[in-house]
Coordinates of C-alpha atoms and ligand atoms in Angstrom, one line a residue:
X1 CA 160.7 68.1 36.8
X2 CA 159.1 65.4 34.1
X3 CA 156.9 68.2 32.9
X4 CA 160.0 71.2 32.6
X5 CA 162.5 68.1 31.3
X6 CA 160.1 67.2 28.2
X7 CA 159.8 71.5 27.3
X8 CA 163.4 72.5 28.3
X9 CA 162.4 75.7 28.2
X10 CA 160.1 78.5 27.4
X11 CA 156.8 79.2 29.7
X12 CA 154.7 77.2 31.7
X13 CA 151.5 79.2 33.4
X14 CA 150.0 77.2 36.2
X15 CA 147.0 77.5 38.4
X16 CA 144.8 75.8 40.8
X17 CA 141.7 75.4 41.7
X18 CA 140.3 76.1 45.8
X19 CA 141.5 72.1 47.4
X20 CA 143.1 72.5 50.2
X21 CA 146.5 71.0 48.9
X22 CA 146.5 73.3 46.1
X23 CA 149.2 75.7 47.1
X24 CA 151.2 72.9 48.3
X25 CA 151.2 70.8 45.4
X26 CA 152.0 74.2 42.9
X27 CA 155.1 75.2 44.9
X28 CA 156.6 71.8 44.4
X29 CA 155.7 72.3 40.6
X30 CA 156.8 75.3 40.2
X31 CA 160.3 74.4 42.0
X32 CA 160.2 71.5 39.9
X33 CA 160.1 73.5 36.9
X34 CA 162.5 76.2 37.6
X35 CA 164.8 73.5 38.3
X36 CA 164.2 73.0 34.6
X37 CA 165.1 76.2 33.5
X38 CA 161.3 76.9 32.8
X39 CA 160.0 80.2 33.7
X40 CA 156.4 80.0 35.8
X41 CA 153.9 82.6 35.3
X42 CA 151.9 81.6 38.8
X43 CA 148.1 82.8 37.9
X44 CA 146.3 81.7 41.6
X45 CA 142.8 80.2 41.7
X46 CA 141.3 80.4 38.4
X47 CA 138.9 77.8 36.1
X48 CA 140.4 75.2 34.3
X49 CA 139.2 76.5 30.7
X50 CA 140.6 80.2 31.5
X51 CA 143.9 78.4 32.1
X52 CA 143.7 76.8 28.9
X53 CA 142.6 79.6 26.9
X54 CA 145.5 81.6 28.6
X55 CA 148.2 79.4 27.6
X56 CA 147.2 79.7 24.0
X57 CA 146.3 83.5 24.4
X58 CA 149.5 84.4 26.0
X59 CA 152.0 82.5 24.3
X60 CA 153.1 79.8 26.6
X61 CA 154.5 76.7 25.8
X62 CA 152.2 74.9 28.5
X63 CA 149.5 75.1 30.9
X64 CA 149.3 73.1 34.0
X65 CA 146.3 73.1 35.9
X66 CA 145.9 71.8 39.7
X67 CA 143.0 70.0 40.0
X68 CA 140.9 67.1 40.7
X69 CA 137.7 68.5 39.0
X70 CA 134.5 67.1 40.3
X71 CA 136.1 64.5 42.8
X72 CA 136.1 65.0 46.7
X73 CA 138.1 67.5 48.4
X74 CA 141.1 65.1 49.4
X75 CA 142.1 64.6 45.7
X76 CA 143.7 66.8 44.0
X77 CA 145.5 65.9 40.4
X78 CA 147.9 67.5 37.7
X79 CA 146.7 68.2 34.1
X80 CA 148.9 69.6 31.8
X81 CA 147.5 71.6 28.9
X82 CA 149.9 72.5 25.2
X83 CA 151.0 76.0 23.8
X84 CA 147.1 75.5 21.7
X85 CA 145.5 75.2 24.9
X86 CA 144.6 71.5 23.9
X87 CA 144.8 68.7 27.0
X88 CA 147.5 66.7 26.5
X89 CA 146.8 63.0 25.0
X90 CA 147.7 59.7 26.4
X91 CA 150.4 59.9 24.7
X92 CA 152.0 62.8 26.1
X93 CA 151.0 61.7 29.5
X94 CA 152.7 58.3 28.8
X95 CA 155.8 60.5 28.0
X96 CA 155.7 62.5 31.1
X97 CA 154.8 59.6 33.2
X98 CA 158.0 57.4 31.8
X99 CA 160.3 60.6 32.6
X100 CA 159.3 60.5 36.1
X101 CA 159.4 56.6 36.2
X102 CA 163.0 56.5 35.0
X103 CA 163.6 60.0 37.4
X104 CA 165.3 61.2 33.6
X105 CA 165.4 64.8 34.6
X106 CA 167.4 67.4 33.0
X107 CA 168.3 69.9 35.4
X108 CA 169.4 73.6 34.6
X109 CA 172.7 74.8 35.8
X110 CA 172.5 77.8 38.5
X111 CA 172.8 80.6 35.9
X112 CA 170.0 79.2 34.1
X113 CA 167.4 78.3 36.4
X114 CA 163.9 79.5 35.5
X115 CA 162.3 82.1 36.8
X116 CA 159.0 83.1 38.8
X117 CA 156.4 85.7 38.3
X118 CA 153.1 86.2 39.8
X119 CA 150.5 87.7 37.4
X120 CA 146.7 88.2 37.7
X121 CA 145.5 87.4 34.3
X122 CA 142.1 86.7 34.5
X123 CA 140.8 89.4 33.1
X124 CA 142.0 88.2 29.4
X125 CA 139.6 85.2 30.1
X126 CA 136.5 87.4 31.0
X127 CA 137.2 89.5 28.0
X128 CA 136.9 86.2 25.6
X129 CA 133.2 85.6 27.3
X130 CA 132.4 89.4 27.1
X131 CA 133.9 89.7 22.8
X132 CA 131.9 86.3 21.8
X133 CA 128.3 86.2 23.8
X134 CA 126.4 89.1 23.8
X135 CA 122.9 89.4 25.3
X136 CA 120.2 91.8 25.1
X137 CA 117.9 90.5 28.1
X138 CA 118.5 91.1 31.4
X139 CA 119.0 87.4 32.7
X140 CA 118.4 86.8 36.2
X141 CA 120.8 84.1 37.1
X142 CA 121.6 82.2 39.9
X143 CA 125.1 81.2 39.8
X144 CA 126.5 78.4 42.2
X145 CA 130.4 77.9 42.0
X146 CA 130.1 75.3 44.8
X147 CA 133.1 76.8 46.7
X148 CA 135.2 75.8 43.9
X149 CA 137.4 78.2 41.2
X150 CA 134.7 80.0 39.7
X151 CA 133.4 81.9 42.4
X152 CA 135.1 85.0 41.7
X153 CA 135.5 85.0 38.0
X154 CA 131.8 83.7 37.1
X155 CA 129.5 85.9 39.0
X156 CA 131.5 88.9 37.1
X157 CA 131.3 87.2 34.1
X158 CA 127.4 87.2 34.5
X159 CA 127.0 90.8 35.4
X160 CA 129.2 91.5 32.6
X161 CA 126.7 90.2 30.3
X162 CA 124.3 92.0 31.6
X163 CA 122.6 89.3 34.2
X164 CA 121.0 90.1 37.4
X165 CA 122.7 87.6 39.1
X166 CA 122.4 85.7 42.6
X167 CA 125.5 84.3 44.0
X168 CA 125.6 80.9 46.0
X169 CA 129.2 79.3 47.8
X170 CA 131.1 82.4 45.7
X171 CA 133.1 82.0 48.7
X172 CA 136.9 80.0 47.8
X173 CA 137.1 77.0 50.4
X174 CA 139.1 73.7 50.0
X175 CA 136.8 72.4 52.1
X176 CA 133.5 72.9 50.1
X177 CA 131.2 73.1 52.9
X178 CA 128.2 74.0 50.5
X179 CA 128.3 71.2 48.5
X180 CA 130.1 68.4 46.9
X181 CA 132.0 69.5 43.9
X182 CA 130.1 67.4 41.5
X183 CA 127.4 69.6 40.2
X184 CA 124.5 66.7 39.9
X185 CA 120.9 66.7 40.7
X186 CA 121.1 65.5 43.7
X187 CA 123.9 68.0 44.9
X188 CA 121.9 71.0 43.9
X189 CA 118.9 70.9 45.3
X190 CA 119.4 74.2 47.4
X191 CA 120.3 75.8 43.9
X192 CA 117.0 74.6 42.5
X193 CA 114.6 75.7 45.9
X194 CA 117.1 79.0 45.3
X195 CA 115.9 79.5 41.2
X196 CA 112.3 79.0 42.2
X197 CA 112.2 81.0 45.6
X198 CA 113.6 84.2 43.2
X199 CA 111.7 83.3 40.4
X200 CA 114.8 83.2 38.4
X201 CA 115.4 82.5 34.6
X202 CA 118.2 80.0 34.8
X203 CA 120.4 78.2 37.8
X204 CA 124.2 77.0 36.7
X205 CA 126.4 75.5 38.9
X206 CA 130.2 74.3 38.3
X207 CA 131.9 71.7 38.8
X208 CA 135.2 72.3 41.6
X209 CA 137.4 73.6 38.2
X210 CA 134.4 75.0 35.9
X211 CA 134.5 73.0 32.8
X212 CA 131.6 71.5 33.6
X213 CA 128.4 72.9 34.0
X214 CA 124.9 71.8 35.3
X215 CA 121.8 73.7 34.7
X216 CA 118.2 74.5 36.5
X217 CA 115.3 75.7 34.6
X218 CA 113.1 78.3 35.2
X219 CA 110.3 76.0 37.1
X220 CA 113.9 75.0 39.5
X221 CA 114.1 71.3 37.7
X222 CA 117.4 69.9 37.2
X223 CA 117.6 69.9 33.6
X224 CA 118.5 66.1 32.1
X225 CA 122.6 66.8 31.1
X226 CA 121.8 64.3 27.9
X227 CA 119.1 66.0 26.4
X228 CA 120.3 70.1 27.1
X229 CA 123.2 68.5 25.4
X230 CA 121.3 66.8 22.3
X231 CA 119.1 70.7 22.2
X232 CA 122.5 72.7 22.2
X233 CA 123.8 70.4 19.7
X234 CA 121.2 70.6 17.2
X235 CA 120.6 74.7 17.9
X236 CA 124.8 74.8 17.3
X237 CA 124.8 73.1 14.2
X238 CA 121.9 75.3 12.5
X239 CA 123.3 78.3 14.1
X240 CA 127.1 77.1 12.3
X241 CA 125.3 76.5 9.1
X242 CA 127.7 74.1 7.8
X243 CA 126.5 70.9 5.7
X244 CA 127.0 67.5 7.3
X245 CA 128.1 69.1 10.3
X246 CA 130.0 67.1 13.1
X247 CA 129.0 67.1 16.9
X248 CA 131.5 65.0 18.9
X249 CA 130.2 63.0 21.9
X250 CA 130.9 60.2 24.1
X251 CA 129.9 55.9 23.7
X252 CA 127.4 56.8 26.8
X253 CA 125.1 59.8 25.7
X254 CA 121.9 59.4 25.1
X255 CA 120.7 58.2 21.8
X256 CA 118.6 61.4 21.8
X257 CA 121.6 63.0 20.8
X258 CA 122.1 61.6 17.5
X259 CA 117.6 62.0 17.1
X260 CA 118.5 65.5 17.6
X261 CA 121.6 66.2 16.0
X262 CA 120.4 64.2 13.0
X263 CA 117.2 66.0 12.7
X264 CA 119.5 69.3 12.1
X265 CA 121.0 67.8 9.4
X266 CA 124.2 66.4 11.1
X267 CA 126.0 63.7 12.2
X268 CA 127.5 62.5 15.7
X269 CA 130.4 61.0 16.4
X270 CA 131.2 58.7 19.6
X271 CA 134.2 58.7 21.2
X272 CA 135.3 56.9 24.3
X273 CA 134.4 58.7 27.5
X274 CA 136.3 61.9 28.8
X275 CA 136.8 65.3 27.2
X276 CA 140.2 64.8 26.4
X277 CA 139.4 62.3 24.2
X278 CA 136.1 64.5 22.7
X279 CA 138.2 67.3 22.4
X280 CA 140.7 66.0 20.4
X281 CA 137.9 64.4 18.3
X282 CA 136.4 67.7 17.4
X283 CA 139.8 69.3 16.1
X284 CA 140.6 66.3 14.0
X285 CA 136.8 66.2 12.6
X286 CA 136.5 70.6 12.4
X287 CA 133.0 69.5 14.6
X288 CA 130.8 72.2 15.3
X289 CA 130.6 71.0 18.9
X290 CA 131.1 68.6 21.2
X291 CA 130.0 67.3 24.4
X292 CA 129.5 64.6 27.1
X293 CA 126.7 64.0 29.1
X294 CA 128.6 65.5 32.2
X295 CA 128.0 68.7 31.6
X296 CA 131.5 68.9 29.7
X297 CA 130.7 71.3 26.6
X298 CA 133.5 72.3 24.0
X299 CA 132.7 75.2 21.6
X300 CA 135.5 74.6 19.1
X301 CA 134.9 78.3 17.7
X302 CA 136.8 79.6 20.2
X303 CA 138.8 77.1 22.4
X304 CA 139.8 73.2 23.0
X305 CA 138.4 73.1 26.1
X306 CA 135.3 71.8 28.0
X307 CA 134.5 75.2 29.3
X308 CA 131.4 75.7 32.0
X309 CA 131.1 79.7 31.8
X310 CA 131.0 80.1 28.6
X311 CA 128.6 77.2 28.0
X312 CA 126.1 79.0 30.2
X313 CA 126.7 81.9 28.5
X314 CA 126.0 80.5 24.8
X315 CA 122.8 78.8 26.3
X316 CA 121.5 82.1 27.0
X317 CA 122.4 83.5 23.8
X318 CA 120.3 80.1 22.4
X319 CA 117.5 81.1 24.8
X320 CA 117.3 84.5 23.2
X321 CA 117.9 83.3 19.4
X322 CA 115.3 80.9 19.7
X323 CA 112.8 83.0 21.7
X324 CA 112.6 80.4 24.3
X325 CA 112.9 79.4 28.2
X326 CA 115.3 76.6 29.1
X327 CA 112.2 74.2 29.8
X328 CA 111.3 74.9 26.4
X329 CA 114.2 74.8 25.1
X330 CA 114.6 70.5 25.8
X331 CA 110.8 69.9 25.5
X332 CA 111.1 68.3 22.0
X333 CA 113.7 66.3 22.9
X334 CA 112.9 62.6 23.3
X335 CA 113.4 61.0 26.7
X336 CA 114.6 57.2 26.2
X337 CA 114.9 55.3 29.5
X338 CA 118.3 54.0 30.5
X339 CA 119.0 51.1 32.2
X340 CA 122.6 50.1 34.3
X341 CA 123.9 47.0 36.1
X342 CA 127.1 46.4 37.1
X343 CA 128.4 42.6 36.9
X344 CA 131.2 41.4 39.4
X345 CA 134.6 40.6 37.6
X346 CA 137.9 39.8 38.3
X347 CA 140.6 42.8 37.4
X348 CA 142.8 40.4 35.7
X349 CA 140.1 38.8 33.1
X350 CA 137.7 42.3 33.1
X351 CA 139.6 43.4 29.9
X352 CA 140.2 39.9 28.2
X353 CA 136.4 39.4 28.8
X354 CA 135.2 42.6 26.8
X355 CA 137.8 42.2 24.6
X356 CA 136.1 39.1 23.1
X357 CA 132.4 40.2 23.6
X358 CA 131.9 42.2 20.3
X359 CA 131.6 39.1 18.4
X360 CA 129.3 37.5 21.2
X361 CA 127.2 40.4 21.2
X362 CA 127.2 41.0 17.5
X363 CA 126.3 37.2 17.6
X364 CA 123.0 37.5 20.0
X365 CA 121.7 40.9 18.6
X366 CA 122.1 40.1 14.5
X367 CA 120.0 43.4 13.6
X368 CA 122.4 45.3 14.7
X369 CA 123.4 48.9 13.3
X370 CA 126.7 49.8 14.2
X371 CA 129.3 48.5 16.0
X372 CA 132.2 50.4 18.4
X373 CA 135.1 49.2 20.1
X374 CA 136.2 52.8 20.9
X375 CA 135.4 52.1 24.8
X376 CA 134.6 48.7 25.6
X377 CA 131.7 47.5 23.1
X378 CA 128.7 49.4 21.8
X379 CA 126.2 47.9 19.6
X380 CA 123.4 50.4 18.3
X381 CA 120.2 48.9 18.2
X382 CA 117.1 49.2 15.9
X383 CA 115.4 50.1 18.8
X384 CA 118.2 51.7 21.7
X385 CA 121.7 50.0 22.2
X386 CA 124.1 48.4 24.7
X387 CA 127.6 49.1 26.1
X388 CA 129.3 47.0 27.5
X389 CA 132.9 47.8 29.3
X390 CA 135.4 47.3 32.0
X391 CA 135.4 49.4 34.9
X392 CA 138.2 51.4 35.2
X393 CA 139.1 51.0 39.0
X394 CA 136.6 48.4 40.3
X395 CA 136.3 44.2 39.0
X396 CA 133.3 44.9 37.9
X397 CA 132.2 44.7 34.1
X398 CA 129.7 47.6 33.4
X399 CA 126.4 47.5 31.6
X400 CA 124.6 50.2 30.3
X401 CA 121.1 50.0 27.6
X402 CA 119.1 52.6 26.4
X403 CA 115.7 51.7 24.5
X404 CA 112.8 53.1 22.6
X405 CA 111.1 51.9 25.3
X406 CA 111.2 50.7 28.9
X407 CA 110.3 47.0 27.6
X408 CA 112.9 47.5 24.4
X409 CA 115.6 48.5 27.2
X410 CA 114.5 45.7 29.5
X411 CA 114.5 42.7 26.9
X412 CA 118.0 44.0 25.4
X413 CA 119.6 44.6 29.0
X414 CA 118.4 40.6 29.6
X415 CA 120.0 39.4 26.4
X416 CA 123.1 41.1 27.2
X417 CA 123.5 40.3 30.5
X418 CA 123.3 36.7 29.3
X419 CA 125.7 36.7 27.0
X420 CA 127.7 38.7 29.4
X421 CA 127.5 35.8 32.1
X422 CA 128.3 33.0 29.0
X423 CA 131.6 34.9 28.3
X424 CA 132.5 35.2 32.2
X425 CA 131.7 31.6 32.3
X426 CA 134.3 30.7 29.7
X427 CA 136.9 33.1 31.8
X428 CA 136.0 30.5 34.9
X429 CA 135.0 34.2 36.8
Ligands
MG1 MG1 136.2 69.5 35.9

């Protein structure tokens, strides 16, 4: 009701990923919004970024996607996309949020109530991939959805291009009994004994909503999300062409990024973490890409959205621009270690805490390069750099270094957590 009170009208598309509570939670919406006046085009299980592109492509006023994304089956979540297909802002979520808080619905008389159609649209989506990435080699792929909403849509996707293509958990299941819906290394091990075993060219695997991606080489290694993301950036901006290009990323990718990114003649710009906040970064900036370290890729040229399919897809059309295979493809990219520790903190100073620590830190490391209060503190280092923020959900204050070296990450991770325990001190935590 928020959602249909703040459009009024007009047409809202909604789908869902394969979480049990999916259907549950859209006929709610969906009443919610017809009690609006706002007419629903229901689309079923589809990927987050083909609802997205949809609600730009067919004209709607919103997209509302049902989703929790990579988190455990029991969750599920509401994110709400505009008529450009761009993830609403904190500030539009404040909005909605503060309609439902004050319950400040406007509700459609009888003779106005919205309407309800249910369309399979999916096809639009697989006609973007098919128009913009076209391959010459016969790829053979091994595509695992992870029970989530690409299990129909990508494996077509993939023959479409041409692919042989292996399918793993293709099957739609709330429960996903094949693996967790967060595509990490440690969760794909059966797709990486799968790439080997059929001596395949690349493994991908989604996240539960496909807008993130993970990938396997050829050899079945987990390839490092940081540096396939600092390689795609780099190949993206010589393949755009443009002079002082942008690639967008998060305050916690590796510094390889910027090694690589700068090497092509570009320049990267940090953002705090989550793709809303990269995405909107990259329209603002015209970027040539942008990415976090997640797997969450956005290729501006053609939507707003962190899109996993088509990310797969343009790193094979890289693979075959560049004459390479994907353990090629990262092999000049430098591997920095990384260093985390989480120090305990009481929820109600966290945020005070971190709020005065730039000055501390920019105190204790005087070399400094750069500075950035976008997320918590980051201080760029001659020789790596330290973040320093407030978890979002836990007391804990969060640590993270990356150095040249593992002794360059280990001395700055000791300063830091000094000053760190100095400034916790003073808070009497
Ligand atoms: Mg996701």
């Amino acid at each position: 009701m928020a959602i249909g009170s703040s459009l009024r009208t007009g047409k809202v598309l909604v789908a869902r990923d394969t979480r049990t509570s999916g259907l549950m939670i859209e006929n709610a919406l969906v009443s919610g919004l017809q009690a609006c006046g706002v007419n629903v085009h229901c689309l079923g299980v589809l990927p987050t970024p083909a609802l997205a592109y949809l609600t730009r492509r067919l004209g709607a006023n919103a997209g509302v996607m049902i989703t929790a994304s990579h988190n455990p089956p029991q969750y599920n979540g509401i994110k709400v996309f505009d008529g450009d297909g761009m993830a609403y802002g904190e500030e539009e979520q404040n909005q909605i949020e503060s309609l439902v808080r004050l319950r400040n619905f406007q509700l459609a008389e009888w003779h106005s109530l919205g309407e309800v159609q249910e369309l399979d649209e999916g096809s639009h989506y697989i006609e973007m991939v098919l128009e913009n990435v076209k391959l010459d080699k016969g790829w053979r792929v091994v595509v695992d959805s992870g029970c989530g909403a690409t299990g129909q849509i990508a494996p077509s996707i993939f023959k479409g291009l041409g692919c042989k293509v292996t399918a793993l958990n293709a099957q739609p299941d709330g429960f996903f009994p094949g693996r967790s819906p967060e595509p990490n290394a440690e969760n794909l091990k059966f797709l990486a004994e799968t790439v080997k075993a059929l001596n395949a060219d690349m493994g991908v695997a989604f996240d539960g909503d496909g807008d993130r991606a993970a990938f396997i080489d050829e050899n079945g290694v987990f390839m490092d999300f940081d540096r396939v993301l600092a390689a795609y950036a780099a190949y993206a901006l010589e393949k755009s062409q443009a002079k002082n290009g942008v690639v967008v990323t998060n305050v916690e990718a590796s510094m390889c990024v910027e090694r690589m990114v700068e090497q092509a003649g570009g320049r990267v710009f940090r953002t705090k973490v989550g793709d809303v906040y990269v995405a909107r970064a990259v329209k603002e900036l015209g970027a040539v890409f942008g990415g976090e370290p997640c797997g969450a890729w956005i290729h501006p040229q053609i939507h707003y959205c962190p899109d996993g399919i088509l990310s797969a897809a343009l790193l094979l059309k890289a693979l075959e621009d560049e004459g390479k295979r994907l353990s090629e493809f990262i092999s000049n990219v430098p591997t920095f270690p990384v260093l985390r520790k989480n120090i305990p903190c009481r929820n109600e100073v966290k945020h005070d805490a971190v709020g005065v620590l730039d000055k501390r830190l920019k105190a204790s490391f005087p070399k400094h390069v750069g500075v950035s209060t976008v997320d918590g503190v980051r201080l760029a280092l001659e020789n790596g750099w330290v973040l320093v923020r407030a978890s979002g959900t836990e007391p804990l204050i969060r640590l993270t270094v990356e150095g040249e070296s593992l002794k360059a990450a280990e001395e700055i991770m000791e300063k830091a957590t000094g000053v760190v325990a100095e400034v916790l001190e003073d808070f009497g935590n």
